[in-house]
Short mmCIF file of C-alpha atoms (C1' of nucleotides) in Angstrom, two decimals:
data_model
loop_
_atom_site.label_atom_id
_atom_site.label_comp_id
_atom_site.label_asym_id
_atom_site.label_seq_id
_atom_site.Cartn_x
_atom_site.Cartn_y
_atom_site.Cartn_z
CA MET A 1 -59.78 -30.41 -37.04
CA ARG A 2 -57.08 -29.80 -35.00
CA ASP A 3 -54.82 -32.56 -34.37
CA PRO A 4 -55.04 -33.09 -30.27
CA VAL A 5 -51.79 -34.99 -29.94
CA PHE A 6 -49.00 -32.83 -28.99
CA SER A 7 -45.24 -33.47 -28.57
CA ALA A 8 -43.57 -33.04 -25.28
CA ARG A 9 -41.38 -30.20 -27.17
CA ASP A 10 -44.70 -28.18 -28.01
CA ILE A 11 -46.20 -28.78 -24.80
CA LEU A 12 -43.21 -27.78 -22.57
CA ALA A 13 -43.01 -24.69 -24.92
CA GLY A 14 -46.42 -23.72 -24.09
CA LYS A 15 -47.42 -24.51 -27.69
CA ALA A 16 -50.32 -26.59 -26.53
CA PRO A 17 -53.87 -25.20 -26.07
CA GLN A 18 -54.89 -24.68 -22.49
CA ASP A 19 -58.74 -24.37 -23.12
CA THR A 20 -59.08 -28.24 -24.16
CA THR A 21 -57.89 -31.55 -23.66
CA VAL A 22 -54.99 -32.55 -25.61
CA LYS A 23 -52.90 -35.78 -25.88
CA VAL A 24 -49.25 -36.82 -25.36
CA ARG A 25 -48.02 -40.06 -26.22
CA GLY A 26 -44.55 -41.66 -25.20
CA TRP A 27 -42.25 -43.91 -22.98
CA VAL A 28 -42.30 -43.79 -19.13
CA ARG A 29 -39.17 -42.46 -17.60
CA THR A 30 -40.02 -42.47 -14.02
CA ARG A 31 -43.25 -42.69 -11.69
CA ARG A 32 -43.74 -41.11 -8.51
CA ASP A 33 -46.80 -41.75 -6.01
CA SER A 34 -48.17 -39.27 -3.69
CA LYS A 35 -50.47 -40.22 -1.11
CA ALA A 36 -52.31 -37.41 -1.72
CA GLY A 37 -53.81 -39.51 -4.65
CA ILE A 38 -51.86 -38.31 -7.26
CA SER A 39 -48.95 -40.12 -9.27
CA PHE A 40 -46.51 -38.30 -11.42
CA VAL A 41 -45.37 -40.12 -14.55
CA GLN A 42 -42.44 -38.61 -16.44
CA LEU A 43 -43.22 -39.12 -20.19
CA VAL A 44 -40.30 -39.04 -23.05
CA ASP A 45 -41.41 -39.14 -26.60
CA GLY A 46 -37.94 -37.85 -28.36
CA SER A 47 -39.19 -34.62 -29.18
CA SER A 48 -36.90 -33.03 -26.43
CA LEU A 49 -34.47 -33.56 -23.77
CA GLN A 50 -37.01 -32.91 -21.09
CA PRO A 51 -40.11 -35.35 -20.10
CA VAL A 52 -43.71 -34.08 -19.79
CA GLN A 53 -44.98 -34.67 -16.52
CA VAL A 54 -48.22 -36.25 -16.51
CA VAL A 55 -50.08 -35.91 -13.33
CA ALA A 56 -52.53 -38.86 -12.84
CA PRO A 57 -55.31 -38.79 -9.94
CA ASN A 58 -56.42 -42.06 -8.26
CA THR A 59 -59.99 -41.01 -9.60
CA LEU A 60 -58.94 -42.76 -12.97
CA PRO A 61 -60.64 -45.69 -13.39
CA ASN A 62 -57.28 -47.69 -14.22
CA TYR A 63 -55.31 -45.94 -11.46
CA ALA A 64 -55.06 -48.92 -8.99
CA ASP A 65 -54.63 -51.51 -11.75
CA GLU A 66 -52.44 -49.80 -14.29
CA ILE A 67 -50.88 -46.56 -13.39
CA LEU A 68 -49.70 -47.75 -9.88
CA LYS A 69 -48.10 -50.46 -12.23
CA LEU A 70 -46.16 -48.51 -14.44
CA THR A 71 -42.35 -48.73 -14.88
CA ALA A 72 -39.68 -47.44 -16.88
CA GLY A 73 -40.15 -48.09 -20.83
CA CYS A 74 -44.21 -48.35 -20.47
CA ALA A 75 -45.77 -46.73 -23.58
CA LEU A 76 -48.82 -44.59 -22.99
CA GLU A 77 -51.24 -42.39 -24.33
CA ALA A 78 -52.51 -39.57 -21.95
CA GLU A 79 -55.17 -37.21 -22.42
CA GLY A 80 -55.90 -34.09 -20.36
CA ARG A 81 -55.50 -30.39 -19.85
CA ILE A 82 -52.16 -28.57 -19.91
CA VAL A 83 -51.64 -26.21 -17.11
CA PRO A 84 -48.80 -24.07 -15.56
CA SER A 85 -47.00 -26.65 -13.31
CA PRO A 86 -47.35 -25.46 -9.62
CA ALA A 87 -44.04 -27.01 -8.70
CA LYS A 88 -40.30 -26.32 -9.89
CA GLY A 89 -38.97 -28.49 -12.59
CA GLN A 90 -41.07 -27.90 -15.50
CA PRO A 91 -42.92 -24.77 -17.03
CA PHE A 92 -45.98 -27.14 -17.73
CA GLU A 93 -47.64 -30.08 -17.11
CA MET A 94 -50.63 -32.14 -17.79
CA GLN A 95 -53.61 -33.08 -15.76
CA ALA A 96 -54.65 -36.12 -16.82
CA SER A 97 -58.28 -37.11 -17.52
CA ALA A 98 -57.28 -40.62 -19.11
CA VAL A 99 -54.19 -42.49 -19.08
CA LYS A 100 -53.85 -45.52 -21.90
CA VAL A 101 -51.44 -47.78 -21.57
CA ILE A 102 -50.15 -48.86 -25.02
CA GLY A 103 -47.48 -51.22 -24.27
CA TRP A 104 -46.26 -52.59 -20.83
CA VAL A 105 -42.68 -53.56 -20.02
CA ASP A 106 -42.95 -57.59 -19.53
CA ASN A 107 -40.24 -58.23 -17.26
CA PRO A 108 -39.44 -54.67 -15.30
CA ASP A 109 -36.39 -55.83 -13.17
CA SER A 110 -34.77 -56.83 -16.66
CA TYR A 111 -35.50 -53.98 -18.47
CA PRO A 112 -31.96 -52.26 -19.15
CA ILE A 113 -32.78 -48.47 -19.13
CA GLN A 114 -33.01 -47.02 -16.03
CA PRO A 115 -33.25 -43.47 -14.56
CA LYS A 116 -29.44 -43.32 -13.84
CA PRO A 117 -26.12 -43.09 -15.40
CA HIS A 118 -25.23 -45.94 -17.73
CA THR A 119 -22.25 -46.33 -19.26
CA LEU A 120 -21.71 -45.70 -22.85
CA GLU A 121 -20.22 -49.23 -23.26
CA PHE A 122 -23.13 -51.02 -21.65
CA LEU A 123 -25.35 -49.03 -23.87
CA ARG A 124 -23.68 -50.13 -27.15
CA ASP A 125 -24.86 -53.97 -25.93
CA VAL A 126 -28.40 -52.77 -26.21
CA ALA A 127 -27.99 -50.69 -29.07
CA HIS A 128 -31.77 -51.33 -29.92
CA LEU A 129 -33.02 -49.75 -26.52
CA ARG A 130 -30.18 -46.94 -25.99
CA PRO A 131 -32.10 -44.59 -28.06
CA ARG A 132 -34.42 -44.37 -24.98
CA THR A 133 -31.37 -42.81 -22.82
CA ASN A 134 -30.97 -38.99 -22.71
CA VAL A 135 -27.64 -38.99 -24.41
CA ILE A 136 -28.24 -41.00 -27.32
CA ALA A 137 -31.36 -39.56 -28.05
CA ALA A 138 -29.57 -36.20 -27.83
CA ALA A 139 -26.81 -37.43 -29.88
CA THR A 140 -29.65 -38.62 -32.54
CA ARG A 141 -31.23 -35.35 -32.76
CA VAL A 142 -27.77 -33.73 -33.18
CA ARG A 143 -27.01 -36.04 -35.97
CA HIS A 144 -30.20 -35.02 -37.51
CA THR A 145 -29.53 -31.40 -37.39
CA LEU A 146 -26.47 -31.38 -38.47
CA ALA A 147 -27.21 -33.62 -41.48
CA GLN A 148 -30.06 -30.79 -42.32
CA ALA A 149 -27.45 -28.03 -41.78
CA ILE A 150 -24.67 -29.70 -44.18
CA HIS A 151 -27.49 -30.26 -46.73
CA ARG A 152 -28.93 -26.47 -46.34
CA PHE A 153 -25.10 -25.11 -46.66
CA PHE A 154 -24.50 -26.81 -49.86
CA ASP A 155 -27.85 -25.94 -51.30
CA GLU A 156 -27.94 -22.52 -50.33
CA ASN A 157 -24.66 -22.36 -52.23
CA GLY A 158 -25.26 -23.91 -55.31
CA PHE A 159 -24.21 -27.67 -54.71
CA TYR A 160 -25.73 -30.52 -56.14
CA TRP A 161 -26.51 -33.64 -53.93
CA VAL A 162 -24.87 -36.84 -56.08
CA ASN A 163 -25.99 -40.36 -54.87
CA THR A 164 -22.44 -42.20 -55.67
CA PRO A 165 -22.74 -45.71 -56.18
CA ILE A 166 -22.41 -48.13 -53.12
CA ILE A 167 -21.20 -51.08 -54.84
CA THR A 168 -18.09 -50.32 -57.30
CA SER A 169 -15.64 -51.84 -59.04
CA SER A 170 -12.52 -50.11 -58.62
CA ASP A 171 -10.52 -52.45 -56.49
CA ALA A 172 -7.60 -49.75 -55.70
CA GLU A 173 -9.01 -46.72 -54.79
CA GLY A 174 -6.46 -46.64 -52.08
CA ALA A 175 -8.53 -45.71 -49.31
CA GLY A 176 -8.51 -48.84 -47.51
CA ALA A 177 -9.58 -52.58 -47.41
CA MET A 178 -12.95 -53.18 -48.85
CA PHE A 179 -15.67 -55.50 -48.45
CA ARG A 180 -16.43 -57.96 -51.19
CA VAL A 181 -19.84 -58.00 -52.80
CA SER A 182 -20.67 -61.30 -54.17
CA THR A 183 -23.45 -63.84 -55.01
CA LEU A 184 -21.15 -66.43 -55.83
CA ASP A 185 -21.62 -69.63 -53.70
CA LEU A 186 -18.80 -69.84 -51.39
CA ALA A 187 -18.68 -73.58 -50.96
CA ASN A 188 -18.77 -73.93 -54.61
CA LEU A 189 -16.46 -71.53 -56.38
CA PRO A 190 -16.48 -71.23 -60.30
CA ARG A 191 -12.63 -71.67 -61.44
CA THR A 192 -10.95 -70.45 -64.51
CA SER A 193 -8.83 -72.66 -66.41
CA GLU A 194 -5.95 -71.69 -64.45
CA GLY A 195 -7.89 -72.48 -61.01
CA ALA A 196 -8.34 -68.91 -60.14
CA ILE A 197 -11.70 -67.90 -59.12
CA ASP A 198 -14.01 -66.85 -62.15
CA PHE A 199 -15.41 -63.69 -61.31
CA THR A 200 -17.09 -63.45 -64.77
CA LYS A 201 -19.39 -65.67 -63.51
CA ASP A 202 -20.37 -63.33 -60.46
CA PHE A 203 -23.17 -60.96 -60.44
CA PHE A 204 -21.76 -58.09 -62.18
CA ALA A 205 -19.37 -60.30 -64.35
CA ARG A 206 -16.36 -58.90 -62.62
CA GLU A 207 -15.12 -58.40 -59.00
CA ALA A 208 -17.17 -55.89 -56.86
CA PHE A 209 -16.79 -54.21 -53.48
CA LEU A 210 -18.60 -51.75 -51.14
CA THR A 211 -16.93 -48.37 -51.59
CA VAL A 212 -14.85 -46.76 -49.61
CA SER A 213 -15.25 -43.21 -50.97
CA GLY A 214 -17.31 -41.57 -53.62
CA GLN A 215 -14.67 -39.25 -54.61
CA LEU A 216 -13.64 -40.64 -57.94
CA ASN A 217 -17.43 -40.65 -59.18
CA VAL A 218 -18.44 -37.34 -57.79
CA GLU A 219 -15.65 -36.16 -59.82
CA ALA A 220 -17.12 -36.94 -63.22
CA TYR A 221 -20.37 -34.99 -61.75
CA CYS A 222 -18.30 -32.07 -60.69
CA LEU A 223 -16.76 -31.79 -64.10
CA ALA A 224 -20.21 -31.14 -65.62
CA LEU A 225 -22.28 -29.49 -62.78
CA SER A 226 -19.25 -27.59 -61.09
CA LYS A 227 -20.42 -28.11 -57.44
CA VAL A 228 -21.24 -30.95 -56.16
CA TYR A 229 -21.34 -33.40 -52.93
CA THR A 230 -21.73 -36.84 -51.91
CA PHE A 231 -23.61 -37.71 -48.45
CA GLY A 232 -24.02 -41.57 -47.99
CA PRO A 233 -22.44 -44.68 -46.39
CA THR A 234 -18.95 -45.56 -46.58
CA PHE A 235 -17.44 -49.12 -45.95
CA ARG A 236 -13.80 -50.00 -44.64
CA ALA A 237 -12.81 -53.23 -43.90
CA GLU A 238 -10.04 -52.68 -41.96
CA ASN A 239 -9.50 -54.42 -38.70
CA SER A 240 -9.70 -50.83 -36.67
CA ASN A 241 -10.14 -51.12 -33.04
CA THR A 242 -10.29 -47.20 -31.88
CA SER A 243 -12.56 -44.76 -30.89
CA ARG A 244 -12.67 -42.90 -34.12
CA HIS A 245 -13.16 -45.78 -36.72
CA LEU A 246 -15.93 -47.63 -38.14
CA ALA A 247 -16.53 -50.17 -40.59
CA GLU A 248 -19.19 -48.40 -41.98
CA PHE A 249 -19.45 -44.63 -41.48
CA TRP A 250 -21.00 -41.61 -43.13
CA MET A 251 -19.00 -39.40 -44.92
CA ILE A 252 -19.83 -35.95 -46.75
CA GLU A 253 -17.49 -35.24 -49.80
CA PRO A 254 -17.69 -32.17 -51.70
CA GLU A 255 -16.03 -31.61 -55.14
CA ILE A 256 -15.73 -28.14 -56.91
CA ALA A 257 -14.56 -27.35 -60.33
CA PHE A 258 -12.18 -24.43 -61.39
CA ALA A 259 -10.81 -24.83 -57.79
CA ASP A 260 -7.74 -24.94 -56.17
CA LEU A 261 -6.46 -26.18 -52.31
CA SER A 262 -6.79 -22.86 -50.97
CA ASP A 263 -10.70 -22.72 -52.50
CA ASP A 264 -11.00 -26.38 -50.81
CA ALA A 265 -9.62 -25.19 -47.44
CA THR A 266 -12.16 -22.04 -47.68
CA LEU A 267 -14.95 -24.33 -48.47
CA ALA A 268 -14.25 -26.97 -45.61
CA GLU A 269 -13.99 -23.94 -42.85
CA ARG A 270 -17.23 -22.42 -44.26
CA LEU A 271 -18.89 -25.74 -44.07
CA LEU A 272 -17.76 -26.30 -40.47
CA LYS A 273 -18.82 -22.88 -39.24
CA HIS A 274 -22.12 -23.00 -40.99
CA SER A 275 -23.07 -25.95 -39.66
CA PHE A 276 -21.93 -25.37 -36.19
CA ARG A 277 -23.49 -22.30 -36.07
CA HIS A 278 -27.07 -23.69 -37.04
CA LEU A 279 -26.25 -26.60 -34.48
CA LEU A 280 -25.92 -24.03 -31.65
CA ASP A 281 -29.02 -22.02 -32.61
CA ALA A 282 -31.31 -25.01 -33.26
CA ARG A 283 -30.07 -27.82 -30.56
CA ALA A 284 -29.23 -25.58 -28.00
CA GLU A 285 -31.07 -27.57 -25.00
CA ASP A 286 -29.15 -30.61 -26.32
CA LEU A 287 -25.87 -29.10 -26.46
CA ALA A 288 -26.15 -27.38 -22.91
CA PHE A 289 -26.99 -31.19 -21.97
CA PHE A 290 -23.81 -32.35 -23.46
CA ASP A 291 -22.04 -29.63 -22.29
CA GLU A 292 -23.07 -30.35 -18.66
CA ARG A 293 -22.54 -34.18 -18.73
CA ILE A 294 -19.99 -35.13 -21.39
CA GLU A 295 -17.76 -32.02 -21.79
CA LYS A 296 -17.58 -29.18 -19.60
CA GLY A 297 -17.22 -26.02 -21.81
CA LEU A 298 -18.52 -27.45 -25.14
CA VAL A 299 -20.75 -24.85 -26.12
CA ALA A 300 -18.13 -22.16 -25.31
CA LYS A 301 -15.56 -24.16 -27.29
CA LEU A 302 -17.96 -24.36 -30.62
CA GLU A 303 -18.85 -20.69 -30.15
CA GLY A 304 -15.33 -20.19 -30.50
CA ILE A 305 -14.76 -21.94 -33.50
CA VAL A 306 -17.64 -20.27 -35.25
CA ALA A 307 -16.46 -16.86 -34.55
CA SER A 308 -12.62 -17.34 -35.18
CA GLU A 309 -10.28 -17.90 -38.45
CA PHE A 310 -8.86 -21.47 -38.56
CA VAL A 311 -5.34 -21.75 -38.65
CA ARG A 312 -3.65 -22.93 -41.98
CA MET A 313 -0.12 -23.84 -42.16
CA ASP A 314 2.23 -25.90 -44.93
CA TYR A 315 3.12 -29.52 -43.72
CA GLY A 316 6.82 -28.17 -43.82
CA GLU A 317 5.70 -25.39 -41.12
CA ALA A 318 3.89 -28.16 -39.07
CA ILE A 319 7.03 -30.20 -39.16
CA SER A 320 9.28 -26.99 -37.92
CA ILE A 321 6.73 -26.09 -35.36
CA LEU A 322 6.79 -29.72 -34.00
CA GLU A 323 10.88 -29.98 -34.00
CA ARG A 324 10.66 -26.81 -32.25
CA ALA A 325 8.31 -27.91 -29.40
CA GLY A 326 10.54 -29.49 -27.05
CA GLU A 327 7.98 -32.44 -26.61
CA ASN A 328 9.50 -35.65 -26.00
CA PHE A 329 7.51 -37.51 -29.04
CA GLU A 330 7.64 -41.52 -29.39
CA PHE A 331 7.99 -41.03 -33.09
CA PRO A 332 10.84 -38.54 -33.97
CA VAL A 333 9.56 -35.79 -36.79
CA LYS A 334 11.23 -34.85 -39.80
CA TRP A 335 10.30 -33.73 -43.27
CA GLY A 336 9.07 -36.41 -45.17
CA VAL A 337 7.51 -38.47 -42.36
CA ASP A 338 3.51 -38.50 -42.13
CA LEU A 339 2.36 -37.08 -38.72
CA GLN A 340 1.37 -39.40 -36.15
CA SER A 341 -1.39 -39.06 -33.77
CA GLU A 342 0.86 -37.57 -31.19
CA HIS A 343 2.21 -34.85 -33.80
CA GLU A 344 -1.57 -34.02 -34.85
CA ARG A 345 -2.68 -33.88 -31.41
CA TYR A 346 0.27 -31.52 -30.18
CA LEU A 347 -0.60 -28.99 -33.21
CA THR A 348 -4.53 -29.08 -32.72
CA GLU A 349 -4.49 -29.33 -28.98
CA LYS A 350 -1.56 -27.51 -27.57
CA HIS A 351 -0.36 -25.39 -30.36
CA VAL A 352 -3.37 -23.71 -31.75
CA LYS A 353 -5.98 -25.19 -29.42
CA ARG A 354 -8.57 -25.10 -32.28
CA PRO A 355 -9.09 -26.91 -35.78
CA VAL A 356 -5.98 -26.51 -37.73
CA ILE A 357 -5.67 -26.93 -41.59
CA VAL A 358 -2.38 -28.66 -42.33
CA MET A 359 -1.57 -28.23 -46.01
CA ASN A 360 0.90 -29.66 -48.74
CA TYR A 361 2.20 -32.86 -47.61
CA PRO A 362 5.07 -34.76 -49.18
CA LYS A 363 4.04 -36.63 -52.34
CA ALA A 364 5.30 -39.86 -51.08
CA ILE A 365 2.96 -40.24 -48.31
CA LYS A 366 -0.49 -39.37 -50.26
CA ALA A 367 -2.63 -40.59 -52.58
CA PHE A 368 -2.18 -40.72 -56.58
CA TYR A 369 -4.79 -38.63 -57.26
CA MET A 370 -3.66 -35.75 -55.39
CA ARG A 371 -2.04 -32.96 -57.84
CA ALA A 372 1.45 -32.48 -57.67
CA ASN A 373 2.91 -29.22 -56.42
CA ASP A 374 5.47 -27.03 -58.55
CA ASP A 375 8.23 -27.87 -55.83
CA GLY A 376 8.58 -31.33 -57.52
CA ARG A 377 7.95 -32.99 -53.56
CA THR A 378 4.76 -32.22 -52.31
CA VAL A 379 1.12 -32.62 -53.23
CA ALA A 380 -1.94 -30.39 -52.70
CA ALA A 381 -3.20 -32.28 -49.81
CA MET A 382 -4.84 -31.10 -46.79
CA ASP A 383 -5.95 -32.53 -43.58
CA VAL A 384 -8.42 -30.70 -40.97
CA LEU A 385 -7.26 -31.90 -37.51
CA ALA A 386 -9.76 -31.09 -34.59
CA PRO A 387 -8.78 -31.22 -30.86
CA GLY A 388 -9.92 -34.58 -29.28
CA ILE A 389 -10.65 -36.35 -32.36
CA GLY A 390 -8.02 -35.75 -34.60
CA GLU A 391 -8.55 -35.72 -38.59
CA ILE A 392 -12.01 -34.83 -39.39
CA ILE A 393 -11.41 -33.69 -42.98
CA GLY A 394 -8.82 -35.30 -45.51
CA GLY A 395 -8.80 -33.49 -49.08
CA SER A 396 -6.83 -32.29 -52.04
CA GLN A 397 -6.57 -30.65 -55.23
CA ARG A 398 -6.97 -33.26 -57.83
CA GLU A 399 -4.37 -33.74 -60.60
CA GLU A 400 -6.07 -32.78 -63.61
CA ARG A 401 -3.19 -33.13 -66.12
CA LEU A 402 -3.24 -36.65 -67.64
CA GLU A 403 0.83 -37.24 -67.86
CA VAL A 404 1.06 -36.53 -64.57
CA LEU A 405 -1.71 -38.36 -63.28
CA ASP A 406 -0.42 -41.18 -65.49
CA SER A 407 3.08 -41.09 -63.87
CA ARG A 408 1.59 -40.72 -60.47
CA MET A 409 -0.26 -44.01 -61.20
CA ALA A 410 2.75 -45.81 -62.45
CA GLU A 411 4.47 -44.98 -59.30
CA HIS A 412 1.94 -46.28 -57.09
CA GLY A 413 1.62 -49.05 -59.06
CA ILE A 414 -1.92 -48.84 -60.10
CA ASP A 415 -3.30 -50.56 -63.37
CA ARG A 416 -4.58 -47.88 -65.52
CA GLU A 417 -6.68 -49.81 -67.56
CA HIS A 418 -8.99 -49.90 -64.30
CA TYR A 419 -9.24 -46.25 -64.20
CA GLY A 420 -9.98 -45.56 -68.02
CA TRP A 421 -13.00 -43.39 -67.29
CA TYR A 422 -11.30 -41.51 -64.41
CA ARG A 423 -8.66 -40.90 -67.01
CA ASP A 424 -11.01 -39.93 -69.62
CA LEU A 425 -12.17 -36.90 -67.38
CA ARG A 426 -8.66 -35.63 -67.73
CA ARG A 427 -9.09 -35.94 -71.66
CA TYR A 428 -12.24 -34.24 -72.34
CA GLY A 429 -12.28 -30.88 -71.00
CA THR A 430 -10.22 -31.30 -67.57
CA VAL A 431 -9.79 -28.32 -65.16
CA PRO A 432 -8.69 -28.05 -61.80
CA HIS A 433 -10.78 -29.21 -59.30
CA ALA A 434 -10.63 -30.15 -55.44
CA GLY A 435 -12.59 -31.59 -52.64
CA PHE A 436 -12.47 -33.36 -49.60
CA GLY A 437 -13.98 -35.94 -47.14
CA LEU A 438 -15.67 -35.02 -43.85
CA GLY A 439 -16.30 -37.69 -41.40
CA PHE A 440 -19.77 -37.33 -40.17
CA GLU A 441 -19.58 -39.51 -37.03
CA ARG A 442 -16.09 -37.85 -36.09
CA THR A 443 -18.05 -34.31 -36.69
CA ILE A 444 -20.99 -35.44 -34.48
CA ALA A 445 -18.40 -36.77 -31.65
CA TYR A 446 -16.53 -33.26 -31.95
CA VAL A 447 -19.50 -31.40 -31.57
CA THR A 448 -21.24 -33.68 -28.59
CA GLY A 449 -17.91 -34.27 -26.71
CA LEU A 450 -18.84 -37.83 -27.10
CA ALA A 451 -15.57 -39.86 -27.14
CA ASN A 452 -16.44 -42.54 -29.39
CA VAL A 453 -17.85 -42.50 -32.72
CA ARG A 454 -19.88 -45.60 -31.82
CA ASP A 455 -21.86 -43.54 -29.90
CA ALA A 456 -22.45 -41.12 -32.69
CA ILE A 457 -24.16 -43.53 -35.28
CA PRO A 458 -27.37 -45.67 -34.21
CA PHE A 459 -25.95 -49.04 -34.65
CA PRO A 460 -22.24 -49.29 -35.10
CA ARG A 461 -20.34 -51.56 -37.23
CA THR A 462 -17.04 -52.63 -36.13
CA PRO A 463 -14.89 -55.70 -36.39
CA GLY A 464 -16.55 -58.81 -34.86
CA ASN A 465 -19.85 -56.64 -33.96
CA ALA A 466 -22.91 -56.35 -36.40
CA ARG A 467 -25.24 -57.94 -34.10
CA TYR A 468 -27.92 -55.36 -34.61
"C1'" U B 1 -3.22 -56.73 -36.16
"C1'" C B 2 0.27 -54.91 -31.64
"C1'" C B 3 0.40 -52.56 -26.53
"C1'" C B 4 -1.87 -51.91 -21.62
"C1'" C B 5 -6.44 -52.42 -18.41
"C1'" G B 6 -10.90 -54.97 -17.39
"C1'" G B 7 -15.05 -59.15 -16.96
"C1'" U B 8 -18.66 -60.36 -9.47
"C1'" A B 9 -26.76 -59.12 -9.07
"C1'" G B 10 -30.78 -55.89 -14.45
"C1'" C B 11 -26.80 -51.72 -13.99
"C1'" U B 12 -22.36 -49.24 -11.26
"C1'" C B 13 -18.85 -51.24 -8.44
"C1'" A B 14 -16.31 -53.24 -3.38
"C1'" G B 15 -14.39 -58.01 -2.26
"C1'" U B 16 -7.97 -57.33 2.48
"C1'" C B 17 -3.19 -62.57 3.76
"C1'" G B 18 -6.75 -68.10 -0.77
"C1'" G B 19 -11.33 -69.55 3.95
"C1'" U B 20 -17.16 -70.31 0.73
"C1'" A B 21 -20.67 -63.33 -1.66
"C1'" G B 22 -21.56 -57.35 -0.29
"C1'" A B 23 -23.48 -52.09 -1.09
"C1'" G B 24 -25.76 -48.21 -4.03
"C1'" C B 25 -29.38 -48.14 -8.05
"C1'" A B 26 -33.19 -50.95 -10.03
"C1'" A B 27 -37.14 -54.92 -9.29
"C1'" G B 28 -41.34 -56.53 -5.52
"C1'" C B 29 -43.94 -55.42 -0.86
"C1'" G B 30 -45.04 -51.27 2.95
"C1'" G B 31 -44.66 -46.03 4.80
"C1'" C B 32 -44.53 -40.83 3.93
"C1'" U B 33 -44.72 -36.95 0.54
"C1'" G B 34 -47.33 -31.59 -5.49
"C1'" U B 35 -43.36 -34.99 -6.29
"C1'" U B 36 -38.52 -33.88 -9.66
"C1'" A B 37 -32.40 -39.32 -10.74
"C1'" A B 38 -37.80 -38.07 -4.34
"C1'" C B 39 -37.13 -40.00 0.65
"C1'" C B 40 -37.59 -44.53 4.46
"C1'" G B 41 -37.81 -49.76 6.02
"C1'" C B 42 -38.45 -54.79 4.52
"C1'" U B 43 -37.96 -58.69 0.56
"C1'" G B 44 -36.38 -61.30 -3.55
"C1'" G B 45 -32.21 -61.64 -6.69
"C1'" G B 46 -25.10 -64.51 -8.31
"C1'" U B 47 -22.89 -70.53 -13.70
"C1'" C B 48 -17.87 -64.58 -9.37
"C1'" G B 49 -16.77 -64.57 -18.68
"C1'" C B 50 -15.15 -69.82 -20.23
"C1'" U B 51 -11.98 -74.00 -19.42
"C1'" G B 52 -7.98 -76.63 -17.10
"C1'" G B 53 -4.42 -76.73 -13.24
"C1'" U B 54 -2.36 -75.73 -7.90
"C1'" U B 55 -4.94 -76.41 -2.85
"C1'" C B 56 -8.08 -79.74 2.31
"C1'" G B 57 -10.18 -75.19 0.37
"C1'" A B 58 -10.01 -70.53 -5.66
"C1'" G B 59 -13.98 -64.54 -6.96
"C1'" U B 60 -8.89 -64.33 -5.09
"C1'" C B 61 -3.05 -68.07 -7.56
"C1'" C B 62 -1.27 -70.21 -12.65
"C1'" G B 63 -2.11 -72.00 -18.20
"C1'" G B 64 -5.24 -71.42 -22.28
"C1'" C B 65 -9.26 -69.45 -24.46
"C1'" C B 66 -13.44 -65.82 -25.10
"C1'" C B 67 -15.42 -61.09 -24.82
"C1'" G B 68 -15.10 -55.51 -23.80
"C1'" G B 69 -12.77 -51.07 -23.20
"C1'" G B 70 -8.19 -47.50 -23.93
"C1'" G B 71 -4.03 -46.72 -26.94
"C1'" A B 72 -0.99 -47.66 -31.56
"C1'" G B 73 -1.46 -48.27 -36.95
"C1'" C B 74 -4.82 -47.88 -41.14
"C1'" C B 75 -8.10 -43.17 -42.02
"C1'" A B 76 -13.02 -40.23 -42.30
#
RNA sequence: UCCCCGGUAGCUCAGUCGGUAGAGCAAGCGGCUGUUAACCGCUGGGUCGCUGGUUCGAGUCCGGCCCGGGGAGCCA
């Protein structure tokens, strides 16, 4: 038997049969009454941006008692025939023969989601109800489709998805402050004879934290399965209060064996182009909405990225461009300093006006695991910078030579005892390999035009905020 | 953590020189209409973030605190 329930998306696309009654379920966006004896109820179920118009006649038994009392947010099941709409605004509509109220809104004048523009800041304060808005629902669909596109890209290219651990004991991964994971009683901590906290009494018999990156672990699988990636949550306990940082965010980290930095950059470019292409094809309605309401020219921007070559430049080249820029930078530019936000913005927003890949940074400002170049002063690192959001990818070729890795760890003051297994990878069949981290929320922000990554994740975690 | 801006009705905001609270939307009621963020009229709705101070009188001026946003740093 055919399922009589159809989504708004299918009904509006004309995919629901017109020779029989069907059902649609969702939440009321607006209700308008006509004295001709009918009410128009706009019903949203998340399957599309556009609502289904349910036309409810006053001959329905619950018309006066219930339908005339519907307010935004009420949950309904409507049954009726799908017909071509006689009015503008929608291709099809439902002529309801029954409308069942599944869930009322208790106190309509306090229901926060109204058919009007809300600020994104306000919506963050009602994070449990904001998915009922167009903008957050659309961002949620984009997030889903982008994730699917990324998985599909890797699958089609012979990569394996590796679920690296969320709890780690690597205490110096170097990517930021970490959240501690412990079952010790904070009010009664076990002590060693020297008075320090005795972590051998803790759950893992050692200090443990939430991961700041799956990279080190995924390298082990890379050096066995050749092409792998992680896609999962990542945690940084930094007190960062910006539009592009979260304490809990999702990151995609591919790692490829027998590969150098150039292969890495090529992979990054292919991944982004493939994903954006798929998104443009599969989420055209939502992207058009973002183009109209959030960032004018968004679709043309994405089309342009898919069609053009990413600009690649060496760090040294970037420095000379910035030195010749004639801009009055707050932080002066010279070889050896890290690029500041204002420098990255100039490069990507003014100089090339597209994503740009900056490669081969001074080794003094980069992590210990990045491969030392032959020039003795740079490492094979790269950042992909995007207009408006800044760094969306950070990656590198990894140092595969044990002696060099050891000396780099010594320079960084890292205890090699903590990295015994990581060093083993360089002792047993080491090969050149490379990878990068793609910030998922930053990418969503970029493709939607949303200015804040807090609107690109369902329940954002930031300093002082984990209420929902 | 630092710098800047802000906090007034459910939401978005106005509030002049310090004189006792306003609009639009939402909600409730009524009118009108195959309507389209409908429209028109009426009604209800306020701890002016909290706290202390100055003053005859504070949404408004001053101090402290809390919360939010933007920018910087850290980074994805």
